[in-house]
Amino acid sequence: MDPISPLEQALHAARALVLADLAAGEVAAADVVSLVEDSVVQRRWWVEQWPDGVAFVAGLVAQDVQDSLLERYGRWPLCPVCGTGDPHALDVEPELGPDPHWVCHKAGVKVAAVGALGSATGGTPSS
């Protein structure tokens, strides 16, 4: 049996991290999981073209899913830090880099690593 390539390892890890965040916000319905799969397929091609980008896959898949959810359902993940004002989504930082985190720009804080929203009390999408 062949060992799993670093690319496949990164893609599987990215899928697992984003699914964990979706499950934390109770938004891991079948159609949403399909958005994750679509992103993984697109990012596999992207990393095949730019192998040095393998460390950036988790953050990119998280951003892809966030963008797809915004188009279909609304903002995700909602910020669990700011208790007042309009609900707003967290952003992924760095946009293109290793060790991606969800951050709240209003409060200026890192909320959780991608994949660890469950420990930060995530929210569901809202329009």
PDB file of C-alpha atoms in Angstrom:
ATOM      1  CA  MET A   1       0.000   0.000   0.000  1.00  0.00           C
ATOM      2  CA  ASP A   2       1.340   3.415  -0.947  1.00  0.00           C
ATOM      3  CA  PRO A   3       1.773   6.012   1.793  1.00  0.00           C
ATOM      4  CA  ILE A   4      -0.609   8.953   1.680  1.00  0.00           C
ATOM      5  CA  SER A   5       0.996  11.933  -0.053  1.00  0.00           C
ATOM      6  CA  PRO A   6       1.526  15.207   1.837  1.00  0.00           C
ATOM      7  CA  LEU A   7      -1.063  16.780  -0.491  1.00  0.00           C
ATOM      8  CA  GLU A   8      -3.719  14.193   0.414  1.00  0.00           C
ATOM      9  CA  GLN A   9      -2.817  14.498   4.112  1.00  0.00           C
ATOM     10  CA  ALA A  10      -3.269  18.281   3.932  1.00  0.00           C
ATOM     11  CA  LEU A  11      -6.579  17.969   2.083  1.00  0.00           C
ATOM     12  CA  HIS A  12      -7.931  15.404   4.562  1.00  0.00           C
ATOM     13  CA  ALA A  13      -6.816  17.591   7.476  1.00  0.00           C
ATOM     14  CA  ALA A  14      -8.408  20.706   5.941  1.00  0.00           C
ATOM     15  CA  ARG A  15     -11.671  18.815   5.374  1.00  0.00           C
ATOM     16  CA  ALA A  16     -11.686  17.574   8.991  1.00  0.00           C
ATOM     17  CA  LEU A  17     -10.915  21.013  10.458  1.00  0.00           C
ATOM     18  CA  VAL A  18     -13.615  22.814   8.495  1.00  0.00           C
ATOM     19  CA  LEU A  19     -16.170  20.067   9.187  1.00  0.00           C
ATOM     20  CA  ALA A  20     -15.370  20.367  12.914  1.00  0.00           C
ATOM     21  CA  ASP A  21     -16.065  24.106  12.778  1.00  0.00           C
ATOM     22  CA  LEU A  22     -19.303  23.543  10.858  1.00  0.00           C
ATOM     23  CA  ALA A  23     -20.408  20.917  13.375  1.00  0.00           C
ATOM     24  CA  ALA A  24     -19.586  23.283  16.251  1.00  0.00           C
ATOM     25  CA  GLY A  25     -21.996  25.791  14.736  1.00  0.00           C
ATOM     26  CA  GLU A  26     -24.526  23.061  13.999  1.00  0.00           C
ATOM     27  CA  VAL A  27     -24.448  23.822  10.274  1.00  0.00           C
ATOM     28  CA  ALA A  28     -22.946  20.552   8.980  1.00  0.00           C
ATOM     29  CA  ALA A  29     -25.995  19.542   6.909  1.00  0.00           C
ATOM     30  CA  ALA A  30     -25.446  17.382   3.832  1.00  0.00           C
ATOM     31  CA  ASP A  31     -25.602  20.299   1.389  1.00  0.00           C
ATOM     32  CA  VAL A  32     -23.058  22.214   3.471  1.00  0.00           C
ATOM     33  CA  VAL A  33     -20.731  19.199   3.602  1.00  0.00           C
ATOM     34  CA  SER A  34     -20.968  19.179  -0.213  1.00  0.00           C
ATOM     35  CA  LEU A  35     -19.568  22.733  -0.195  1.00  0.00           C
ATOM     36  CA  VAL A  36     -16.546  21.438   1.734  1.00  0.00           C
ATOM     37  CA  GLU A  37     -16.070  18.607  -0.774  1.00  0.00           C
ATOM     38  CA  ASP A  38     -16.303  21.052  -3.693  1.00  0.00           C
ATOM     39  CA  SER A  39     -13.635  23.243  -2.127  1.00  0.00           C
ATOM     40  CA  VAL A  40     -11.338  20.271  -1.469  1.00  0.00           C
ATOM     41  CA  VAL A  41     -11.581  19.258  -5.139  1.00  0.00           C
ATOM     42  CA  GLN A  42     -10.727  22.801  -6.262  1.00  0.00           C
ATOM     43  CA  ARG A  43      -7.860  23.120  -3.773  1.00  0.00           C
ATOM     44  CA  ARG A  44      -6.399  19.759  -4.808  1.00  0.00           C
ATOM     45  CA  TRP A  45      -5.967  21.190  -8.309  1.00  0.00           C
ATOM     46  CA  TRP A  46      -4.613  24.467  -6.878  1.00  0.00           C
ATOM     47  CA  VAL A  47      -1.942  22.713  -4.787  1.00  0.00           C
ATOM     48  CA  GLU A  48      -0.987  20.465  -7.688  1.00  0.00           C
ATOM     49  CA  GLN A  49      -0.189  23.683  -9.577  1.00  0.00           C
ATOM     50  CA  TRP A  50       1.586  25.280  -6.583  1.00  0.00           C
ATOM     51  CA  PRO A  51       2.979  22.564  -4.268  1.00  0.00           C
ATOM     52  CA  ASP A  52       4.464  25.146  -1.870  1.00  0.00           C
ATOM     53  CA  GLY A  53       0.897  26.149  -1.007  1.00  0.00           C
ATOM     54  CA  VAL A  54       0.132  22.848   0.729  1.00  0.00           C
ATOM     55  CA  ALA A  55       0.446  24.474   4.190  1.00  0.00           C
ATOM     56  CA  PHE A  56      -2.234  27.015   3.250  1.00  0.00           C
ATOM     57  CA  VAL A  57      -4.982  24.540   2.304  1.00  0.00           C
ATOM     58  CA  ALA A  58      -6.902  24.540   5.616  1.00  0.00           C
ATOM     59  CA  GLY A  59      -7.323  28.324   5.637  1.00  0.00           C
ATOM     60  CA  LEU A  60      -8.282  28.385   1.976  1.00  0.00           C
ATOM     61  CA  VAL A  61     -10.900  25.650   2.351  1.00  0.00           C
ATOM     62  CA  ALA A  62     -12.326  27.513   5.367  1.00  0.00           C
ATOM     63  CA  GLN A  63     -12.550  30.721   3.307  1.00  0.00           C
ATOM     64  CA  ASP A  64     -14.088  28.885   0.339  1.00  0.00           C
ATOM     65  CA  VAL A  65     -16.793  27.370   2.536  1.00  0.00           C
ATOM     66  CA  GLN A  66     -17.402  30.688   4.288  1.00  0.00           C
ATOM     67  CA  ASP A  67     -17.869  32.406   0.900  1.00  0.00           C
ATOM     68  CA  SER A  68     -20.195  29.655  -0.352  1.00  0.00           C
ATOM     69  CA  LEU A  69     -22.282  29.803   2.817  1.00  0.00           C
ATOM     70  CA  LEU A  70     -22.566  33.585   2.537  1.00  0.00           C
ATOM     71  CA  GLU A  71     -23.995  33.260  -0.982  1.00  0.00           C
ATOM     72  CA  ARG A  72     -26.542  30.606   0.068  1.00  0.00           C
ATOM     73  CA  TYR A  73     -27.377  31.038   3.755  1.00  0.00           C
ATOM     74  CA  GLY A  74     -25.714  34.018   5.377  1.00  0.00           C
ATOM     75  CA  ARG A  75     -22.691  34.834   7.467  1.00  0.00           C
ATOM     76  CA  TRP A  76     -20.706  32.046   9.111  1.00  0.00           C
ATOM     77  CA  PRO A  77     -19.192  31.659  11.600  1.00  0.00           C
ATOM     78  CA  LEU A  78     -20.788  34.356  13.702  1.00  0.00           C
ATOM     79  CA  CYS A  79     -18.533  36.051  16.213  1.00  0.00           C
ATOM     80  CA  PRO A  80     -18.994  34.598  19.718  1.00  0.00           C
ATOM     81  CA  VAL A  81     -16.937  37.401  21.300  1.00  0.00           C
ATOM     82  CA  CYS A  82     -18.987  40.522  20.587  1.00  0.00           C
ATOM     83  CA  GLY A  83     -22.246  40.362  22.510  1.00  0.00           C
ATOM     84  CA  THR A  84     -23.621  43.683  21.300  1.00  0.00           C
ATOM     85  CA  GLY A  85     -24.178  45.342  17.941  1.00  0.00           C
ATOM     86  CA  ASP A  86     -24.935  43.685  14.622  1.00  0.00           C
ATOM     87  CA  PRO A  87     -23.972  40.027  14.288  1.00  0.00           C
ATOM     88  CA  HIS A  88     -20.855  39.689  12.195  1.00  0.00           C
ATOM     89  CA  ALA A  89     -18.756  36.853  10.841  1.00  0.00           C
ATOM     90  CA  LEU A  90     -15.235  35.964  11.828  1.00  0.00           C
ATOM     91  CA  ASP A  91     -12.470  36.132   9.237  1.00  0.00           C
ATOM     92  CA  VAL A  92      -9.650  33.700   8.497  1.00  0.00           C
ATOM     93  CA  GLU A  93      -6.121  34.984   9.056  1.00  0.00           C
ATOM     94  CA  PRO A  94      -3.709  34.793   7.479  1.00  0.00           C
ATOM     95  CA  GLU A  95      -5.603  34.819   4.204  1.00  0.00           C
ATOM     96  CA  LEU A  96      -2.759  32.895   2.603  1.00  0.00           C
ATOM     97  CA  GLY A  97      -0.506  31.303   5.179  1.00  0.00           C
ATOM     98  CA  PRO A  98      -0.013  28.423   7.575  1.00  0.00           C
ATOM     99  CA  ASP A  99      -1.726  28.017  10.971  1.00  0.00           C
ATOM    100  CA  PRO A 100      -5.029  29.736  10.060  1.00  0.00           C
ATOM    101  CA  HIS A 101      -7.202  31.241  12.799  1.00  0.00           C
ATOM    102  CA  TRP A 102     -10.699  32.703  13.006  1.00  0.00           C
ATOM    103  CA  VAL A 103     -10.395  36.322  14.109  1.00  0.00           C
ATOM    104  CA  CYS A 104     -12.806  39.100  15.044  1.00  0.00           C
ATOM    105  CA  HIS A 105     -11.692  42.351  13.476  1.00  0.00           C
ATOM    106  CA  LYS A 106     -14.135  44.416  15.555  1.00  0.00           C
ATOM    107  CA  ALA A 107     -12.656  43.199  18.838  1.00  0.00           C
ATOM    108  CA  GLY A 108      -9.197  42.672  17.377  1.00  0.00           C
ATOM    109  CA  VAL A 109      -8.837  39.170  18.824  1.00  0.00           C
ATOM    110  CA  LYS A 110      -8.041  35.653  17.669  1.00  0.00           C
ATOM    111  CA  VAL A 111     -11.096  33.570  18.526  1.00  0.00           C
ATOM    112  CA  ALA A 112      -9.917  30.066  17.645  1.00  0.00           C
ATOM    113  CA  ALA A 113      -7.735  28.090  15.293  1.00  0.00           C
ATOM    114  CA  VAL A 114      -9.518  26.788  12.206  1.00  0.00           C
ATOM    115  CA  GLY A 115     -10.974  23.504  13.402  1.00  0.00           C
ATOM    116  CA  ALA A 116     -11.330  24.633  17.038  1.00  0.00           C
ATOM    117  CA  LEU A 117     -14.469  26.774  16.938  1.00  0.00           C
ATOM    118  CA  GLY A 118     -16.229  24.304  19.225  1.00  0.00           C
ATOM    119  CA  SER A 119     -14.073  25.511  22.088  1.00  0.00           C
ATOM    120  CA  ALA A 120     -15.027  29.119  21.318  1.00  0.00           C
ATOM    121  CA  THR A 121     -18.833  28.621  21.216  1.00  0.00           C
ATOM    122  CA  GLY A 122     -19.547  29.101  17.506  1.00  0.00           C
ATOM    123  CA  GLY A 123     -22.780  30.358  16.010  1.00  0.00           C
ATOM    124  CA  THR A 124     -25.074  29.525  13.156  1.00  0.00           C
ATOM    125  CA  PRO A 125     -25.305  31.514   9.925  1.00  0.00           C
ATOM    126  CA  SER A 126     -27.635  34.490   9.760  1.00  0.00           C
ATOM    127  CA  SER A 127     -28.485  36.909   7.003  1.00  0.00           C
TER     128      SER A 127
END
